[in-house]
């Protein structure tokens, strides 16, 4: 640190014979912080959200009841009967219609009667509705196989209900097939009776009687069960490991989203990078009044103006902050560094600072103990923007200090209004909120500190 102070002091040691002074380079604008870095700096929010989601997933996995699935398969045969031959048809069955029939209140009510072992009229409608909600049907491609799957919290119950639904469907379909056959027999009987009354066309009468005999001997089949449902060995629902995996991934996603939302919604400064992104300028971080590195960087930034040099003797610095304690921290930090070079900092009021006193002609080594190196004034927090802008035109540098909890938007508006005017405007991120009370005055020394 002493090397840094010596280097800065050597740069500032100019005698009255120095007639030319190089113009310092303007500070380059700060690079914007990538969005992912800003979100990552909200790691407490991300971590807490991740842990919360993971804990919720773990509790849900432990409390979530397991679900078992059982499936019964059956073939579906055509129910149409040829009225001339009495044979069953061989056309394809419309399986989409059969799927809708299986998932109907009529079938589930019949299955409920089978499960309760009661007549159809006494079946429980609530059980039928539960069956309707828990079943699903599928049909393999290019087949006449119908599959019914039932979900239940008990494996034996799932298998029992799936088999009951298959039996109820085949029984209902068998009644439809038998009704079709009975209607065909009835029409044949009516035709035979009409021919017998007229005693005509004995060959047609004989053919009808043969058809009736053949049809009466046929036992129409609606289909058959080819695979009964058996109790499953393992649950089909998500297990605990799946809940934990979902909590891990979902927690990270929700945590990142929460961090991004909080970063965007936060109106305070919080961090130096947010201040740099808002102002587009590099920010000086001053952690306390004893932060010598921060004070040196602040003086270096104040000397970046092309027409003025700070801390050239007699330079005028205005310090403004929303909290008066932070202005005091900045002033004491500057005083500590300038005093280490053998100079002094005189605190004046704003009106005195605005007077055209101009820089002194001499250098650091020509000053006596009564000549201040810097004139510094703390601008009251409630000073209006117009007054602060007018002051900026009459001083050599302005330090805009702000605390981590300061309002970011207000600071940005004020910085943009003051930038580009007569003075160098430097944003300072001050961590210490209040300056420490002044210590008791030390005994008088015979000599001032020597500047090296």
Coordinates of C-alpha atoms in Angstrom, one line a residue:
X1 CA 0.0 0.0 0.0
X2 CA 2.9 2.3 0.8
X3 CA 4.2 1.8 -2.8
X4 CA 0.8 2.9 -4.1
X5 CA 0.8 6.0 -2.0
X6 CA 4.3 6.9 -3.0
X7 CA 3.4 6.4 -6.7
X8 CA 0.4 8.7 -6.3
X9 CA 2.3 11.2 -4.3
X10 CA 5.1 11.3 -6.8
X11 CA 2.7 11.9 -9.6
X12 CA 1.2 14.8 -7.7
X13 CA 4.6 16.4 -6.7
X14 CA 4.8 19.3 -9.1
X15 CA 6.7 22.6 -8.5
X16 CA 5.8 26.0 -9.8
X17 CA 8.3 25.4 -12.7
X18 CA 6.1 22.7 -14.2
X19 CA 4.4 24.5 -17.0
X20 CA 2.8 21.6 -18.9
X21 CA 0.5 18.9 -17.3
X22 CA -0.8 16.0 -19.5
X23 CA -4.5 15.6 -19.6
X24 CA -5.7 12.4 -17.9
X25 CA -7.6 9.8 -19.9
X26 CA -11.3 9.7 -19.4
X27 CA -12.6 6.6 -17.6
X28 CA -14.0 4.0 -19.9
X29 CA -17.6 3.0 -19.4
X30 CA -18.1 -0.1 -17.3
X31 CA -19.0 -3.3 -19.1
X32 CA -22.6 -4.5 -18.3
X33 CA -22.8 -7.5 -16.0
X34 CA -24.2 -10.6 -17.8
X35 CA -27.8 -11.4 -16.8
X36 CA -26.8 -14.9 -15.6
X37 CA -24.2 -13.4 -13.2
X38 CA -26.8 -11.0 -11.8
X39 CA -29.2 -13.9 -11.2
X40 CA -26.5 -16.1 -9.8
X41 CA -25.6 -13.4 -7.2
X42 CA -29.1 -14.0 -5.8
X43 CA -27.9 -17.4 -4.6
X44 CA -29.6 -17.1 -1.2
X45 CA -33.0 -16.8 -3.0
X46 CA -32.1 -19.6 -5.4
X47 CA -30.9 -21.9 -2.6
X48 CA -33.8 -21.3 -0.3
X49 CA -36.3 -21.9 -3.2
X50 CA -34.5 -25.0 -4.2
X51 CA -34.5 -26.4 -0.7
X52 CA -38.2 -25.5 -0.2
X53 CA -39.2 -27.3 -3.4
X54 CA -37.0 -30.3 -2.6
X55 CA -38.6 -30.6 0.8
X56 CA -42.1 -30.3 -0.6
X57 CA -41.3 -33.0 -3.2
X58 CA -39.9 -35.3 -0.5
X59 CA -43.0 -34.8 1.7
X60 CA -45.3 -35.3 -1.3
X61 CA -43.4 -38.5 -2.2
X62 CA -43.8 -39.9 1.3
X63 CA -47.5 -39.0 1.6
X64 CA -48.6 -39.7 -2.0
X65 CA -50.6 -43.0 -2.0
X66 CA -49.3 -45.6 -4.5
X67 CA -51.5 -46.4 -7.5
X68 CA -51.8 -49.9 -9.1
X69 CA -53.0 -50.7 -12.6
X70 CA -54.6 -54.0 -13.8
X71 CA -55.6 -54.7 -17.4
X72 CA -58.0 -57.2 -18.8
X73 CA -58.1 -58.1 -22.6
X74 CA -61.0 -59.5 -24.7
X75 CA -61.8 -60.1 -28.3
X76 CA -64.9 -58.6 -29.8
X77 CA -66.8 -60.5 -32.5
X78 CA -69.5 -59.1 -34.8
X79 CA -73.0 -59.1 -33.5
X80 CA -74.9 -59.0 -36.8
X81 CA -76.8 -62.1 -38.0
X82 CA -77.7 -62.8 -41.7
X83 CA -81.4 -63.1 -41.9
X84 CA -81.2 -65.4 -44.9
X85 CA -78.6 -67.9 -43.8
X86 CA -78.7 -67.4 -40.0
X87 CA -74.9 -67.1 -39.9
X88 CA -73.0 -64.5 -38.0
X89 CA -71.4 -61.9 -40.2
X90 CA -67.7 -61.4 -40.7
X91 CA -67.5 -57.6 -41.0
X92 CA -65.1 -55.7 -38.8
X93 CA -66.3 -54.3 -35.6
X94 CA -66.1 -50.5 -35.1
X95 CA -63.7 -50.6 -32.2
X96 CA -64.0 -46.9 -31.4
X97 CA -67.7 -47.4 -30.7
X98 CA -66.9 -50.4 -28.5
X99 CA -64.4 -48.3 -26.5
X100 CA -67.0 -45.7 -25.9
X101 CA -69.5 -48.4 -24.9
X102 CA -67.0 -49.8 -22.4
X103 CA -66.5 -46.3 -20.8
X104 CA -70.2 -45.8 -20.4
X105 CA -72.5 -45.6 -17.3
X106 CA -74.4 -48.7 -18.5
X107 CA -71.3 -50.9 -18.3
X108 CA -69.9 -49.5 -15.1
X109 CA -73.3 -49.9 -13.4
X110 CA -73.5 -53.5 -14.4
X111 CA -69.9 -54.0 -13.2
X112 CA -70.8 -52.4 -9.9
X113 CA -73.7 -54.9 -9.5
X114 CA -71.2 -57.8 -10.2
X115 CA -68.7 -56.5 -7.6
X116 CA -71.5 -56.0 -5.0
X117 CA -73.2 -59.3 -6.0
X118 CA -76.6 -57.6 -6.1
X119 CA -79.2 -57.2 -8.9
X120 CA -78.6 -54.5 -11.5
X121 CA -81.4 -52.4 -10.0
X122 CA -79.6 -52.3 -6.6
X123 CA -76.2 -51.4 -7.8
X124 CA -74.5 -48.4 -6.1
X125 CA -74.3 -45.5 -8.6
X126 CA -71.4 -44.0 -6.6
X127 CA -69.3 -47.1 -7.2
X128 CA -70.3 -47.0 -10.9
X129 CA -69.1 -43.4 -11.1
X130 CA -65.8 -44.4 -9.4
X131 CA -65.3 -47.1 -11.9
X132 CA -66.0 -44.7 -14.7
X133 CA -63.3 -42.3 -13.4
X134 CA -60.7 -45.0 -12.8
X135 CA -60.9 -46.9 -16.1
X136 CA -59.2 -46.4 -19.5
X137 CA -59.6 -48.3 -22.7
X138 CA -57.1 -49.1 -25.5
X139 CA -57.2 -51.0 -28.8
X140 CA -54.0 -52.4 -30.4
X141 CA -53.7 -51.4 -34.1
X142 CA -55.4 -53.6 -36.7
X143 CA -57.0 -55.9 -34.1
X144 CA -60.4 -56.5 -32.6
X145 CA -59.0 -56.7 -29.1
X146 CA -60.3 -54.4 -26.4
X147 CA -58.3 -53.7 -23.3
X148 CA -59.6 -52.1 -20.1
X149 CA -57.3 -50.8 -17.5
X150 CA -58.3 -49.8 -14.0
X151 CA -56.4 -47.7 -11.4
X152 CA -56.8 -48.4 -7.7
X153 CA -54.8 -48.0 -4.5
X154 CA -54.9 -51.7 -3.9
X155 CA -53.5 -54.2 -6.4
X156 CA -56.1 -56.9 -5.7
X157 CA -58.9 -54.3 -6.0
X158 CA -57.6 -53.1 -9.4
X159 CA -57.5 -56.6 -10.8
X160 CA -61.0 -57.4 -9.4
X161 CA -62.5 -54.3 -10.9
X162 CA -60.9 -54.8 -14.3
X163 CA -62.3 -58.3 -14.6
X164 CA -65.7 -57.2 -13.5
X165 CA -65.7 -54.5 -16.2
X166 CA -64.7 -57.1 -18.8
X167 CA -67.5 -59.5 -17.7
X168 CA -70.0 -56.7 -17.6
X169 CA -69.1 -55.6 -21.1
X170 CA -69.4 -59.1 -22.6
X171 CA -72.6 -59.7 -20.8
X172 CA -74.1 -56.5 -22.1
X173 CA -72.8 -57.2 -25.6
X174 CA -74.2 -60.8 -25.4
X175 CA -77.6 -59.4 -24.7
X176 CA -77.4 -57.2 -27.7
X177 CA -76.4 -60.1 -29.9
X178 CA -79.2 -62.3 -28.5
X179 CA -81.7 -59.5 -29.1
X180 CA -80.6 -59.2 -32.7
X181 CA -81.0 -63.0 -33.2
X182 CA -84.4 -63.0 -31.6
X183 CA -85.6 -60.2 -33.8
X184 CA -84.4 -62.2 -36.9
X185 CA -86.2 -65.3 -35.7
X186 CA -89.4 -63.3 -35.1
X187 CA -89.3 -61.9 -38.7
X188 CA -88.7 -65.4 -40.1
X189 CA -91.6 -66.8 -38.0
X190 CA -93.9 -64.0 -39.3
X191 CA -92.9 -64.9 -42.9
X192 CA -93.5 -68.6 -42.3
X193 CA -97.0 -67.9 -40.8
X194 CA -98.0 -65.8 -43.8
X195 CA -97.0 -68.5 -46.3
X196 CA -98.8 -71.2 -44.3
X197 CA -102.1 -69.2 -44.4
X198 CA -101.9 -68.8 -48.2
X199 CA -100.6 -72.3 -48.8
X200 CA -98.5 -71.0 -51.7
X201 CA -94.9 -71.4 -52.8
X202 CA -94.0 -74.4 -50.7
X203 CA -90.4 -74.2 -51.7
X204 CA -90.0 -70.8 -50.1
X205 CA -91.8 -72.1 -47.0
X206 CA -89.4 -75.0 -46.8
X207 CA -86.4 -72.7 -47.2
X208 CA -87.6 -70.4 -44.4
X209 CA -88.1 -73.3 -42.0
X210 CA -84.5 -74.5 -42.8
X211 CA -83.2 -71.0 -42.0
X212 CA -85.1 -70.9 -38.8
X213 CA -83.8 -74.2 -37.7
X214 CA -80.2 -73.2 -38.5
X215 CA -80.5 -69.9 -36.7
X216 CA -82.0 -71.5 -33.6
X217 CA -79.1 -73.8 -33.4
X218 CA -76.5 -71.0 -33.5
X219 CA -75.3 -69.6 -30.1
X220 CA -74.2 -66.0 -30.8
X221 CA -71.0 -65.1 -29.1
X222 CA -70.2 -61.4 -28.2
X223 CA -66.5 -62.1 -27.6
X224 CA -64.4 -63.7 -25.0
X225 CA -61.7 -62.8 -22.4
X226 CA -58.3 -63.7 -23.6
X227 CA -56.3 -62.3 -20.7
X228 CA -57.7 -61.8 -17.2
X229 CA -56.4 -59.0 -15.0
X230 CA -53.9 -60.1 -12.3
X231 CA -52.8 -58.1 -9.2
X232 CA -49.7 -56.0 -10.2
X233 CA -46.6 -56.5 -8.3
X234 CA -45.4 -52.9 -8.3
X235 CA -47.2 -49.6 -8.3
X236 CA -47.6 -47.7 -11.5
X237 CA -47.5 -44.3 -9.9
X238 CA -44.4 -42.1 -9.4
X239 CA -42.1 -43.4 -6.7
X240 CA -40.1 -41.5 -4.0
X241 CA -37.0 -41.3 -6.2
X242 CA -39.0 -39.7 -9.0
X243 CA -40.4 -37.2 -6.6
X244 CA -36.9 -36.4 -5.4
X245 CA -35.6 -36.0 -9.0
X246 CA -38.5 -33.8 -9.8
X247 CA -37.8 -31.7 -6.7
X248 CA -34.1 -31.3 -7.6
X249 CA -34.7 -30.2 -11.2
X250 CA -37.9 -28.2 -10.5
X251 CA -36.3 -26.6 -7.5
X252 CA -33.4 -25.3 -9.6
X253 CA -35.7 -24.0 -12.3
X254 CA -38.0 -22.3 -9.8
X255 CA -35.0 -21.0 -7.8
X256 CA -33.5 -19.4 -10.9
X257 CA -36.9 -18.0 -11.8
X258 CA -37.3 -16.6 -8.3
X259 CA -33.8 -15.1 -8.4
X260 CA -34.5 -13.4 -11.7
X261 CA -37.8 -12.0 -10.6
X262 CA -36.3 -10.7 -7.4
X263 CA -33.3 -9.2 -9.2
X264 CA -35.7 -7.4 -11.6
X265 CA -38.2 -6.3 -9.0
X266 CA -35.5 -5.0 -6.5
X267 CA -35.5 -1.2 -6.5
X268 CA -32.4 -0.9 -4.2
X269 CA -28.8 -0.7 -5.2
X270 CA -27.7 -3.8 -3.3
X271 CA -24.4 -4.4 -5.1
X272 CA -21.8 -2.4 -6.9
X273 CA -22.4 -4.2 -10.2
X274 CA -26.1 -3.1 -10.2
X275 CA -24.9 0.5 -9.7
X276 CA -22.4 0.2 -12.5
X277 CA -25.0 -1.3 -14.9
X278 CA -27.5 1.5 -14.0
X279 CA -25.0 4.4 -14.5
X280 CA -22.9 2.9 -17.3
X281 CA -19.8 4.0 -15.3
X282 CA -17.2 2.2 -13.2
X283 CA -18.2 2.5 -9.5
X284 CA -15.8 3.2 -6.6
X285 CA -16.3 0.9 -3.6
X286 CA -15.6 2.5 -0.3
X287 CA -16.1 0.0 2.5
X288 CA -15.3 2.3 5.4
X289 CA -13.5 5.6 6.3
X290 CA -10.3 3.5 6.7
X291 CA -10.5 2.0 3.2
X292 CA -7.4 3.5 1.8
X293 CA -7.6 1.7 -1.5
X294 CA -11.2 2.9 -2.0
X295 CA -10.1 6.5 -1.2
X296 CA -7.1 6.3 -3.6
X297 CA -9.4 5.0 -6.4
X298 CA -11.9 7.8 -5.6
X299 CA -9.2 10.5 -6.0
X300 CA -7.9 8.9 -9.2
X301 CA -11.4 8.9 -10.7
X302 CA -11.9 12.5 -9.7
X303 CA -8.7 13.5 -11.6
X304 CA -10.0 12.0 -14.8
X305 CA -11.5 15.3 -16.0
X306 CA -9.6 16.7 -18.9
X307 CA -9.5 20.3 -17.6
X308 CA -9.1 19.8 -13.8
X309 CA -6.9 17.7 -11.7
X310 CA -7.8 16.3 -8.3
X311 CA -6.3 16.5 -5.7
X312 CA -4.6 19.5 -7.0
X313 CA -4.2 22.1 -4.2
X314 CA -7.3 24.2 -3.9
X315 CA -9.6 21.8 -5.8
X316 CA -13.2 21.8 -4.8
X317 CA -15.0 18.6 -4.1
X318 CA -18.8 18.3 -3.4
X319 CA -20.0 15.1 -1.7
X320 CA -23.7 14.2 -1.9
X321 CA -25.5 11.2 -0.5
X322 CA -29.1 10.3 0.6
X323 CA -27.8 9.8 4.1
X324 CA -25.6 12.5 5.8
X325 CA -23.5 9.8 7.5
X326 CA -22.2 8.4 4.3
X327 CA -21.0 11.9 3.1
X328 CA -19.0 12.0 6.4
X329 CA -17.5 8.6 5.6
X330 CA -16.3 9.8 2.2
X331 CA -14.9 13.0 3.7
X332 CA -13.0 11.2 6.4
X333 CA -11.6 8.7 3.9
X334 CA -10.3 11.5 1.7
X335 CA -8.8 13.3 4.6
X336 CA -6.9 10.3 5.8
X337 CA -5.3 9.8 2.4
X338 CA -4.5 13.5 1.7
X339 CA -3.1 13.9 5.2
X340 CA -0.8 11.0 4.6
X341 CA 0.7 13.0 1.7
X342 CA 1.2 16.1 3.9
X343 CA -1.9 17.9 2.7
X344 CA -5.1 18.9 4.4
X345 CA -8.8 18.8 3.7
X346 CA -10.8 21.8 4.8
X347 CA -14.5 21.2 5.1
X348 CA -16.6 24.2 4.0
X349 CA -20.2 24.9 3.4
X350 CA -21.8 24.7 0.0
X351 CA -21.9 28.5 -0.5
X352 CA -18.2 28.8 0.2
X353 CA -17.4 25.9 -2.1
X354 CA -19.3 27.6 -5.0
X355 CA -17.2 30.7 -4.8
X356 CA -14.7 31.1 -7.6
X357 CA -11.6 30.4 -5.6
X358 CA -9.8 28.5 -8.3
X359 CA -6.8 26.1 -7.9
X360 CA -3.7 27.3 -6.3
X361 CA -0.7 28.1 -8.5
X362 CA 1.8 26.3 -6.4
X363 CA 2.4 22.6 -6.0
X364 CA 2.2 20.3 -3.0
X365 CA 5.7 21.2 -1.7
X366 CA 5.0 24.9 -1.7
X367 CA 2.1 24.8 0.6
X368 CA 2.3 25.9 4.2
X369 CA 0.4 24.3 7.0
X370 CA -2.4 26.8 6.7
X371 CA -3.2 26.2 3.1
X372 CA -5.7 23.4 2.5
X373 CA -5.1 20.8 -0.2
X374 CA -8.8 20.3 -0.9
X375 CA -11.9 22.1 -0.2
X376 CA -14.7 19.6 0.5
X377 CA -18.4 20.4 1.2
X378 CA -21.1 17.9 2.0
X379 CA -24.3 18.7 0.1
X380 CA -27.4 18.2 2.2
X381 CA -29.4 15.1 1.3
X382 CA -32.6 17.1 0.4
X383 CA -30.8 19.4 -2.0
X384 CA -32.8 19.6 -5.3
X385 CA -31.5 18.3 -8.5
X386 CA -31.4 21.7 -10.1
X387 CA -29.3 23.2 -7.2
X388 CA -27.0 20.2 -7.4
X389 CA -26.6 20.6 -11.1
X390 CA -25.7 24.3 -10.7
X391 CA -23.2 23.4 -8.1
X392 CA -21.6 20.8 -10.4
X393 CA -20.8 23.6 -12.9
X394 CA -18.7 25.5 -10.3
X395 CA -16.7 22.7 -8.6
X396 CA -13.9 20.4 -9.7
X397 CA -15.5 17.1 -8.7
X398 CA -18.7 15.6 -7.4
X399 CA -18.9 12.3 -5.4
X400 CA -22.4 10.8 -5.5
X401 CA -22.4 8.3 -2.6
X402 CA -25.1 5.7 -2.0
X403 CA -25.6 2.9 0.4
X404 CA -26.6 -0.7 -0.5
X405 CA -30.2 0.0 0.4
X406 CA -30.4 3.3 -1.6
X407 CA -32.9 3.7 -4.4
X408 CA -31.3 2.7 -7.7
X409 CA -33.7 4.6 -10.0
X410 CA -33.3 7.9 -8.2
X411 CA -29.5 7.6 -8.1
X412 CA -29.4 6.8 -11.8
X413 CA -31.6 9.8 -12.7
X414 CA -29.4 12.1 -10.6
X415 CA -26.2 10.7 -12.1
X416 CA -27.4 11.1 -15.6
X417 CA -28.4 14.7 -14.9
X418 CA -25.0 15.7 -13.5
X419 CA -22.8 13.7 -15.9
X420 CA -21.3 15.7 -18.8
X421 CA -21.3 19.0 -16.9
X422 CA -18.3 21.0 -15.6
X423 CA -17.2 18.6 -12.9
X424 CA -16.1 14.9 -12.8
X425 CA -19.0 13.0 -11.4
X426 CA -18.0 9.7 -9.6
X427 CA -20.5 7.2 -8.3
X428 CA -19.4 5.7 -4.9
X429 CA -20.8 2.6 -3.3
X430 CA -20.3 3.2 0.4
X431 CA -20.8 0.2 2.7
X432 CA -20.4 2.0 6.1
X433 CA -23.6 3.9 6.9
X434 CA -22.2 6.3 9.6
X435 CA -18.8 7.8 10.3
X436 CA -17.3 6.9 13.6
X437 CA -17.2 9.6 16.3
X438 CA -14.2 11.8 16.1
X439 CA -11.4 10.8 18.5
X440 CA -9.9 13.1 21.1
X441 CA -7.4 15.5 19.7
X442 CA -3.8 14.2 19.8
X443 CA -1.0 16.3 21.4
X444 CA 0.5 18.9 19.2
X445 CA 3.5 17.6 17.2
X446 CA 6.6 19.6 16.4
X447 CA 6.5 18.8 12.8
X448 CA 3.9 17.9 10.2
X449 CA 4.0 14.5 8.6
X450 CA 6.6 14.5 5.9
X451 CA 5.5 13.6 2.4
X452 CA 7.6 10.9 0.9

